[in-house]
Coordinates of C-alpha atoms in Angstrom, one line a residue:
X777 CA -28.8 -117.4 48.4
X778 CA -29.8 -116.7 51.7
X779 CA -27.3 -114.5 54.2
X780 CA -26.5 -115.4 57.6
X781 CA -26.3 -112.9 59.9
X782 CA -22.5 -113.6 60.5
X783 CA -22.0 -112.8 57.0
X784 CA -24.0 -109.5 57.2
X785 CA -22.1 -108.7 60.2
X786 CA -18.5 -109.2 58.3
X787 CA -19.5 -107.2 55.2
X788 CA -20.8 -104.2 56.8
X789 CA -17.1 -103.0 57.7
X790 CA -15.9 -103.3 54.0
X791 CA -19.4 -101.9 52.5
X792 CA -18.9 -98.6 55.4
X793 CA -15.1 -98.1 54.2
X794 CA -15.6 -97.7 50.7
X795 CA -19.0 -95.8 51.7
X796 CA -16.5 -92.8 53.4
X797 CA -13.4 -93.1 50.3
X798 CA -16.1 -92.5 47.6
X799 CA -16.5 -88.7 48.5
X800 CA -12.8 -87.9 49.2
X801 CA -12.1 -89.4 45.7
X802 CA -14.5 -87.3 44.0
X803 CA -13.3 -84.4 45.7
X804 CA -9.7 -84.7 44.4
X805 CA -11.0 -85.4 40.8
X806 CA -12.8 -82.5 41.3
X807 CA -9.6 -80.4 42.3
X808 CA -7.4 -82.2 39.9
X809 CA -9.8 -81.3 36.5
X810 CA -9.8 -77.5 37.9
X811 CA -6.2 -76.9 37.6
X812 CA -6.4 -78.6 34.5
X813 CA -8.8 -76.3 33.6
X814 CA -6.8 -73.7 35.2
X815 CA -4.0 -74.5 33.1
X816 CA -5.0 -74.8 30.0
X817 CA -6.7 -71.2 30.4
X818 CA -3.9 -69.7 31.0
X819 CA -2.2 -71.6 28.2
X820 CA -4.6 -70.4 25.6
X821 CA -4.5 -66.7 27.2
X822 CA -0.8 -67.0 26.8
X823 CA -1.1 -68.3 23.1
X824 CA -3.6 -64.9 22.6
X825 CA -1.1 -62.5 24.3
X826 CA 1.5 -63.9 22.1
X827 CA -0.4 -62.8 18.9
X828 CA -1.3 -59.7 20.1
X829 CA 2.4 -58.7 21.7
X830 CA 4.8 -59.8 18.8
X831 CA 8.1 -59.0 19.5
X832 CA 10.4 -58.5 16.4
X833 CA 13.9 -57.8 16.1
X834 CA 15.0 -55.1 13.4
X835 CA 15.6 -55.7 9.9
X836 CA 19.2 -55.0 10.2
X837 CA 20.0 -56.9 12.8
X838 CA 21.5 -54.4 15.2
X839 CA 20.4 -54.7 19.0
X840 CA 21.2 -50.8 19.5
X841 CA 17.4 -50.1 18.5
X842 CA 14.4 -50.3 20.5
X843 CA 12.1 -53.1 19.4
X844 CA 9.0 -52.8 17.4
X845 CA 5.7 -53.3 19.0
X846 CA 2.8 -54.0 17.5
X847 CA -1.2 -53.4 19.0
X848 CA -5.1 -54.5 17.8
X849 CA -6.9 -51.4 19.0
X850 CA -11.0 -52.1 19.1
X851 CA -13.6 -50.4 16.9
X852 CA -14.7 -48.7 19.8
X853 CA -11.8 -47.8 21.0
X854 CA -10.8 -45.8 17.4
X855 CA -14.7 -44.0 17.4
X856 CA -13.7 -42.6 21.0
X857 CA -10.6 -41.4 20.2
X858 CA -11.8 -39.3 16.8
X859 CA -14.4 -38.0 18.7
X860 CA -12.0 -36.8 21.3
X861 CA -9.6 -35.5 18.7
X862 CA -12.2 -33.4 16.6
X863 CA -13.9 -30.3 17.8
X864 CA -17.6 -30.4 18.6
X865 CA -18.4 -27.5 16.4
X866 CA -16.4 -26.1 13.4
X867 CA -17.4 -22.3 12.5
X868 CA -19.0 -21.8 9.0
X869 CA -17.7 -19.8 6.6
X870 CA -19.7 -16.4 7.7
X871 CA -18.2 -16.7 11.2
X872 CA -14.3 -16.4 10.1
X873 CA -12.5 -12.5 10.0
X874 CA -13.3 -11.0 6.7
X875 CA -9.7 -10.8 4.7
X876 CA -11.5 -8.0 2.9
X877 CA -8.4 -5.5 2.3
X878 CA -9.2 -1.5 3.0
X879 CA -9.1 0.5 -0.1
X880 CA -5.6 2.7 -1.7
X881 CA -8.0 5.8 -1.0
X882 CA -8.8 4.7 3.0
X883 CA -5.5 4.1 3.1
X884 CA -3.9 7.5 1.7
X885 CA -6.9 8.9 2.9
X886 CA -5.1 10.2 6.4
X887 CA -2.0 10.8 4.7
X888 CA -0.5 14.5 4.8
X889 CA 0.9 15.8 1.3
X890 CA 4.6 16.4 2.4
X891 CA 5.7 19.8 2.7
X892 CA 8.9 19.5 0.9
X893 CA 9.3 23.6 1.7
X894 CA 11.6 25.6 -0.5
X895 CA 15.0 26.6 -1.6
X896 CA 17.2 28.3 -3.4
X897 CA 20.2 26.7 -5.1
X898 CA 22.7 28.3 -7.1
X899 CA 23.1 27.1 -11.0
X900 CA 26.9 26.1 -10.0
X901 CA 25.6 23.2 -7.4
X902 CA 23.5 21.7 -10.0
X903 CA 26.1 19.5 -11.0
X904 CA 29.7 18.8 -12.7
X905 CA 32.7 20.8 -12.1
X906 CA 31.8 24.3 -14.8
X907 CA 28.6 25.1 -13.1
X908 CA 28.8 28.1 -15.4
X909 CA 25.7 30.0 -17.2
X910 CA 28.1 31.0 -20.3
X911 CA 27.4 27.2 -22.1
X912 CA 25.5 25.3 -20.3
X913 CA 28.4 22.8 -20.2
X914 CA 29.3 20.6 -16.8
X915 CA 25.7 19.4 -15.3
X916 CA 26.7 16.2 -13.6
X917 CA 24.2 13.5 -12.0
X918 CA 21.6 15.2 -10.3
X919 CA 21.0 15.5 -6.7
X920 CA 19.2 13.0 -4.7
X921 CA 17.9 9.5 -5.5
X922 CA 13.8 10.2 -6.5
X923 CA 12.0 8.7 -9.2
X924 CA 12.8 12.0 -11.2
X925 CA 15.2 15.1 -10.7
X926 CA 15.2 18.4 -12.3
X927 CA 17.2 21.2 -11.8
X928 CA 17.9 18.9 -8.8
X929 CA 14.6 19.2 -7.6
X930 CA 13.1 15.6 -6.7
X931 CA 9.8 14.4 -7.2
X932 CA 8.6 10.4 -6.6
X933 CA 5.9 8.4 -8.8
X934 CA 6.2 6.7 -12.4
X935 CA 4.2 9.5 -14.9
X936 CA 6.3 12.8 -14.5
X937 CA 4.8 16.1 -16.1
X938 CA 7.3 18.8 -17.5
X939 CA 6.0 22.0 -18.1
X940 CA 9.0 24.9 -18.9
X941 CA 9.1 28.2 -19.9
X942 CA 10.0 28.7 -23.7
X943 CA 8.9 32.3 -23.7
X944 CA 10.8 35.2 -25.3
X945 CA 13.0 35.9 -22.1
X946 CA 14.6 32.3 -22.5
X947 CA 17.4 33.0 -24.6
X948 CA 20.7 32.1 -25.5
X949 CA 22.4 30.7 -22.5
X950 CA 18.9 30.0 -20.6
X951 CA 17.6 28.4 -23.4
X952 CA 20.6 26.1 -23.7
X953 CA 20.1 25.6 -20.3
X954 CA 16.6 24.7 -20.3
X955 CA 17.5 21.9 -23.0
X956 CA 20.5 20.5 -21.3
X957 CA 18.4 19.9 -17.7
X958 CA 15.7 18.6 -19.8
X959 CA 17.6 16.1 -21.8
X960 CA 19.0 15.0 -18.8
X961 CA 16.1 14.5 -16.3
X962 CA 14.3 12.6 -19.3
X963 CA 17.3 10.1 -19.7
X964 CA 17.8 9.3 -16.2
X965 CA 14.2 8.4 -16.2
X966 CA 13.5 4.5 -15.4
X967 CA 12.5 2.7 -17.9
X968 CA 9.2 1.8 -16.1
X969 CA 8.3 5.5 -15.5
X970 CA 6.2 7.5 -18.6
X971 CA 6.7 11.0 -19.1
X972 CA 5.6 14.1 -21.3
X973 CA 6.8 17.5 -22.3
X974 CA 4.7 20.3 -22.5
X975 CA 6.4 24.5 -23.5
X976 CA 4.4 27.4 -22.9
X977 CA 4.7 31.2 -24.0
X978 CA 1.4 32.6 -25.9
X979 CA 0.6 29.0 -26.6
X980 CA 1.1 25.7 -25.5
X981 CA 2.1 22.1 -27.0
X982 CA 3.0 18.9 -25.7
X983 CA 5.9 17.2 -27.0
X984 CA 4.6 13.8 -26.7
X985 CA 1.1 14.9 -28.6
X986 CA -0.6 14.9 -25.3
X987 CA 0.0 11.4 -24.3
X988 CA 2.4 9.2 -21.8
X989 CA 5.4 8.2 -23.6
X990 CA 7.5 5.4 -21.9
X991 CA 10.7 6.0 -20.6
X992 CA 12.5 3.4 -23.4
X993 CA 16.0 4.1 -25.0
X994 CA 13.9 4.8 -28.3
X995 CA 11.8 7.3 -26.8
X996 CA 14.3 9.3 -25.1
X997 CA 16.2 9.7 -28.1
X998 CA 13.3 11.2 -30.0
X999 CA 12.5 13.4 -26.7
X1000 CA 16.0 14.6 -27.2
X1001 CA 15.9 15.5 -30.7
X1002 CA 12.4 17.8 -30.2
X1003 CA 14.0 19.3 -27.2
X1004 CA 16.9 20.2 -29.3
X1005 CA 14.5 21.6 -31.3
X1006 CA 12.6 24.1 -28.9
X1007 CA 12.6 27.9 -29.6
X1008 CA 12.2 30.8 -27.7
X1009 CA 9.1 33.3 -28.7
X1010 CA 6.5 34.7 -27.4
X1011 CA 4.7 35.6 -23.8
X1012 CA 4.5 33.7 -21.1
X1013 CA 1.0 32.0 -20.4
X1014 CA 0.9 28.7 -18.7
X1015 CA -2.6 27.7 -17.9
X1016 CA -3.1 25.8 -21.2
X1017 CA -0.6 23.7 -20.0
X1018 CA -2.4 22.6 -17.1
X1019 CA -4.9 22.0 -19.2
X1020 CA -3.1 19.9 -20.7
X1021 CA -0.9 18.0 -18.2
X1022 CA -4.3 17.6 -15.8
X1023 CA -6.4 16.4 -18.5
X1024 CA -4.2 13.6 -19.2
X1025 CA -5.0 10.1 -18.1
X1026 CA -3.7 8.5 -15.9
X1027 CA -3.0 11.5 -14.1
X1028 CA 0.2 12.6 -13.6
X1029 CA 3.0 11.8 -10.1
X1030 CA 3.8 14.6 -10.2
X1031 CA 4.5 18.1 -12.5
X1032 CA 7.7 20.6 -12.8
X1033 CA 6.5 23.5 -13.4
X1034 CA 9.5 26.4 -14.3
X1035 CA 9.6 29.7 -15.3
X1036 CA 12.1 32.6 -15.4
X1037 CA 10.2 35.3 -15.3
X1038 CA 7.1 37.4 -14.2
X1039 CA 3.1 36.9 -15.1
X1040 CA 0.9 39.9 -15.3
X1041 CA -2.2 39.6 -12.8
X1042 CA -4.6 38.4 -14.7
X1043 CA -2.1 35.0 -15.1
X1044 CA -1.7 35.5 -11.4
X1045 CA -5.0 35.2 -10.1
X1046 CA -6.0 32.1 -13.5
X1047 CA -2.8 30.2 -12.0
X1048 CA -4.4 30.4 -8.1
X1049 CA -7.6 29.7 -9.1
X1050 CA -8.1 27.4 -12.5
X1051 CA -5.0 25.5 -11.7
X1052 CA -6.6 24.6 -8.2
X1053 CA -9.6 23.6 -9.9
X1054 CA -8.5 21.1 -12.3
X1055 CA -6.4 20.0 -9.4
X1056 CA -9.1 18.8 -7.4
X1057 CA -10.5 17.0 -10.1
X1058 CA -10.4 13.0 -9.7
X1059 CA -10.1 12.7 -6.0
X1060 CA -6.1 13.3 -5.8
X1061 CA -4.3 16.5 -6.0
X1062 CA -0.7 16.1 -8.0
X1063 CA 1.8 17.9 -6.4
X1064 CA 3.5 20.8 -8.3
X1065 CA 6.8 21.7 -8.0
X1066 CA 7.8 24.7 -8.8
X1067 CA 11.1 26.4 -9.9
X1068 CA 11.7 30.0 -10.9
X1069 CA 15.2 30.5 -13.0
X1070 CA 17.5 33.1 -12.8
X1071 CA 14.9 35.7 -12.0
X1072 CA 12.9 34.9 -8.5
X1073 CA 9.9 37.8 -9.6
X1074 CA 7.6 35.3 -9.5
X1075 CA 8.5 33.8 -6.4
X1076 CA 5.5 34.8 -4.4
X1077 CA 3.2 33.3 -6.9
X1078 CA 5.1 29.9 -7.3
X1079 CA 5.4 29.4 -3.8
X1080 CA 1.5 29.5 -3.5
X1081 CA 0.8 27.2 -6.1
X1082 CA 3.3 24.8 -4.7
X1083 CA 1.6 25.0 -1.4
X1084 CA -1.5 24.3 -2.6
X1085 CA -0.8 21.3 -5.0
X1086 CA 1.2 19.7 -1.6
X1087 CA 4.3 20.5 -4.0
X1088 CA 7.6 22.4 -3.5
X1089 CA 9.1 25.7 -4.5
X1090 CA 12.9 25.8 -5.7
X1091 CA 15.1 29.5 -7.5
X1092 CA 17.9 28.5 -9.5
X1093 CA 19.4 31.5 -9.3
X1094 CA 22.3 32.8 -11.4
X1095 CA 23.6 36.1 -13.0
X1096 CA 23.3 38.7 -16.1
X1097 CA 19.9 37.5 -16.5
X1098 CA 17.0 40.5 -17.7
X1099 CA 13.5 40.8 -17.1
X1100 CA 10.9 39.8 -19.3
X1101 CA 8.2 37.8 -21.0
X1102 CA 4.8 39.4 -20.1
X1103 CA 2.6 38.4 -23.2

């Protein structure tokens, strides 16, 4: 069909109308499918934050306590946090302090032996209300609160070393007396400490055959019955009994060391010299404490070897006493 220009002419309007609607209609599709878009994004982010974030109440039912939360933390996320947490270098073994503990000789190494000095305390303060010489009778507890006493003289440690006089000059009431401190001292022993015996006069013999003997009820019953037992006789010569007490092992605390009389000069110088000898022996001197009985001749001599053995010197002094006991 052919078109006349009339026709042309009326068409051309309609034809230029829709020509101008045909991009504004586009646009708003356009528009309209991007906040659909829009929406539907931030639907689906909702939806994810909503699994991420749950919010519970608790089990109980109470509203008083907070809520519980509940997070997805990355991989990446865990890796930098441990290797912030841990340190970048741990020190070996060889770097740490050494624990290593100083030895019992560095440590009593620069320890001073006390000087526990001397005195002189009468027979009558030993103990109980008699305090006489006459029977021996009324020795109460005895003084202080050391590992050992005797004749109220102290002395600390577990293995306690008696050596007494049971020469000829210690008789009747000295002897008695002798057995009566003796028995005592042993029985207020702990039962933990160890002990042993040793009389001198022109010989010398342990009691406990020259070995510790715990500090049990047994024993000190059988201690009592051979110091019953003792006897006086003889001289007065100690220095086996050193030989005896130092050559024991373990070595002792500590040794008593009494006497009531007087040593000739030969004994003198033996007790100054060999005694300080076997003394030194082992690495640790033993104190010695000394005690002189009734008669204080032999002060001079005991005070020396006390001195030198880091020990003490003690005169139980009393009356009616003689002289006596050189071998």
């Amino acid at each position: 069909m052919t078109t006349t220009p009339d026709q042309q002419q009326s068409q051309t309007p309609q034809s230029a109308a829709r020509s101008r609607m045909a991009p504004v209609s586009r646009r708003r599709v356009l528009l309209w499918s991007g906040l659909a878009l829009s929406l539907s994004i931030h639907l689906v982010l909702a939806l994810l934050a909503g699994l991420l974030f749950v919010t519970r109440p608790p089990a109980g039912g109470s509203r008083g306590n907070p809520d519980i939360q509940m997070a997805v933390v990355s991989d990446a996320e865990v890796s930098a946090i441990i290797n912030t947490a841990l340190p970048s270098e741990v020190p070996s073994l060889s770097e740490l302090p050494d624990p290593t503990l100083p030895s019992l000789d560095a440590l009593t190494a620069t320890v001073p032996a006390p000087d526990f000095g001397s005195a002189t305390v009468p027979l009558s303060e030993l103990g109980g209300s008699g305090g006489t010489l006459g029977n021996g009778e009324g020795f109460g507890p005895a003084v202080g609160g050391g590992s050992a006493s005797f004749f109220g003289v102290e002395a600390r440690g577990s293995r306690f070393a008696y050596i007494v006089d049971a020469s000829g000059s210690m008789v009747a009431t000295r002897l008695e007396t002798l057995k009566k401190e003796l028995t005592t001292s042993i029985d207020r022993l702990p039962e933990n400490a160890q002990c042993t015996i040793i009389i001198y006069n022109s010989q010398s013999r342990s009691l406990t055959n020259n070995r510790w003997l715990g500090a049990t009820p047994k024993a000190k019953r059988q201690l009592a019955a051979a110091i019953e037992a003792i006897i006086a006789e003889g001289g007065t010569e100690p220095i086996p009994a050193f030989n005896i007490a130092l050559g024991m092992r373990p070595r002792p605390d500590a040794i008593y060391f009494m006497t009531d009389g007087e040593f000739t000069p030969q004994v003198e110088d033996a007790l100054l010299t060999d005694i300080d000898k076997m003394n030194n022996r082992g690495g640790r001197r033993t104190p010695i404490h000394c005690i002189t009985f009734i008669v204080d001749s032999a002060e001079q001599i005991m005070r020396r070897v006390a001195r030198m053995s880091g020990g003490s010197y003690t005169h139980i002094s009393g009356g009616g006493a003689s002289r006596g006991g050189a071998p």
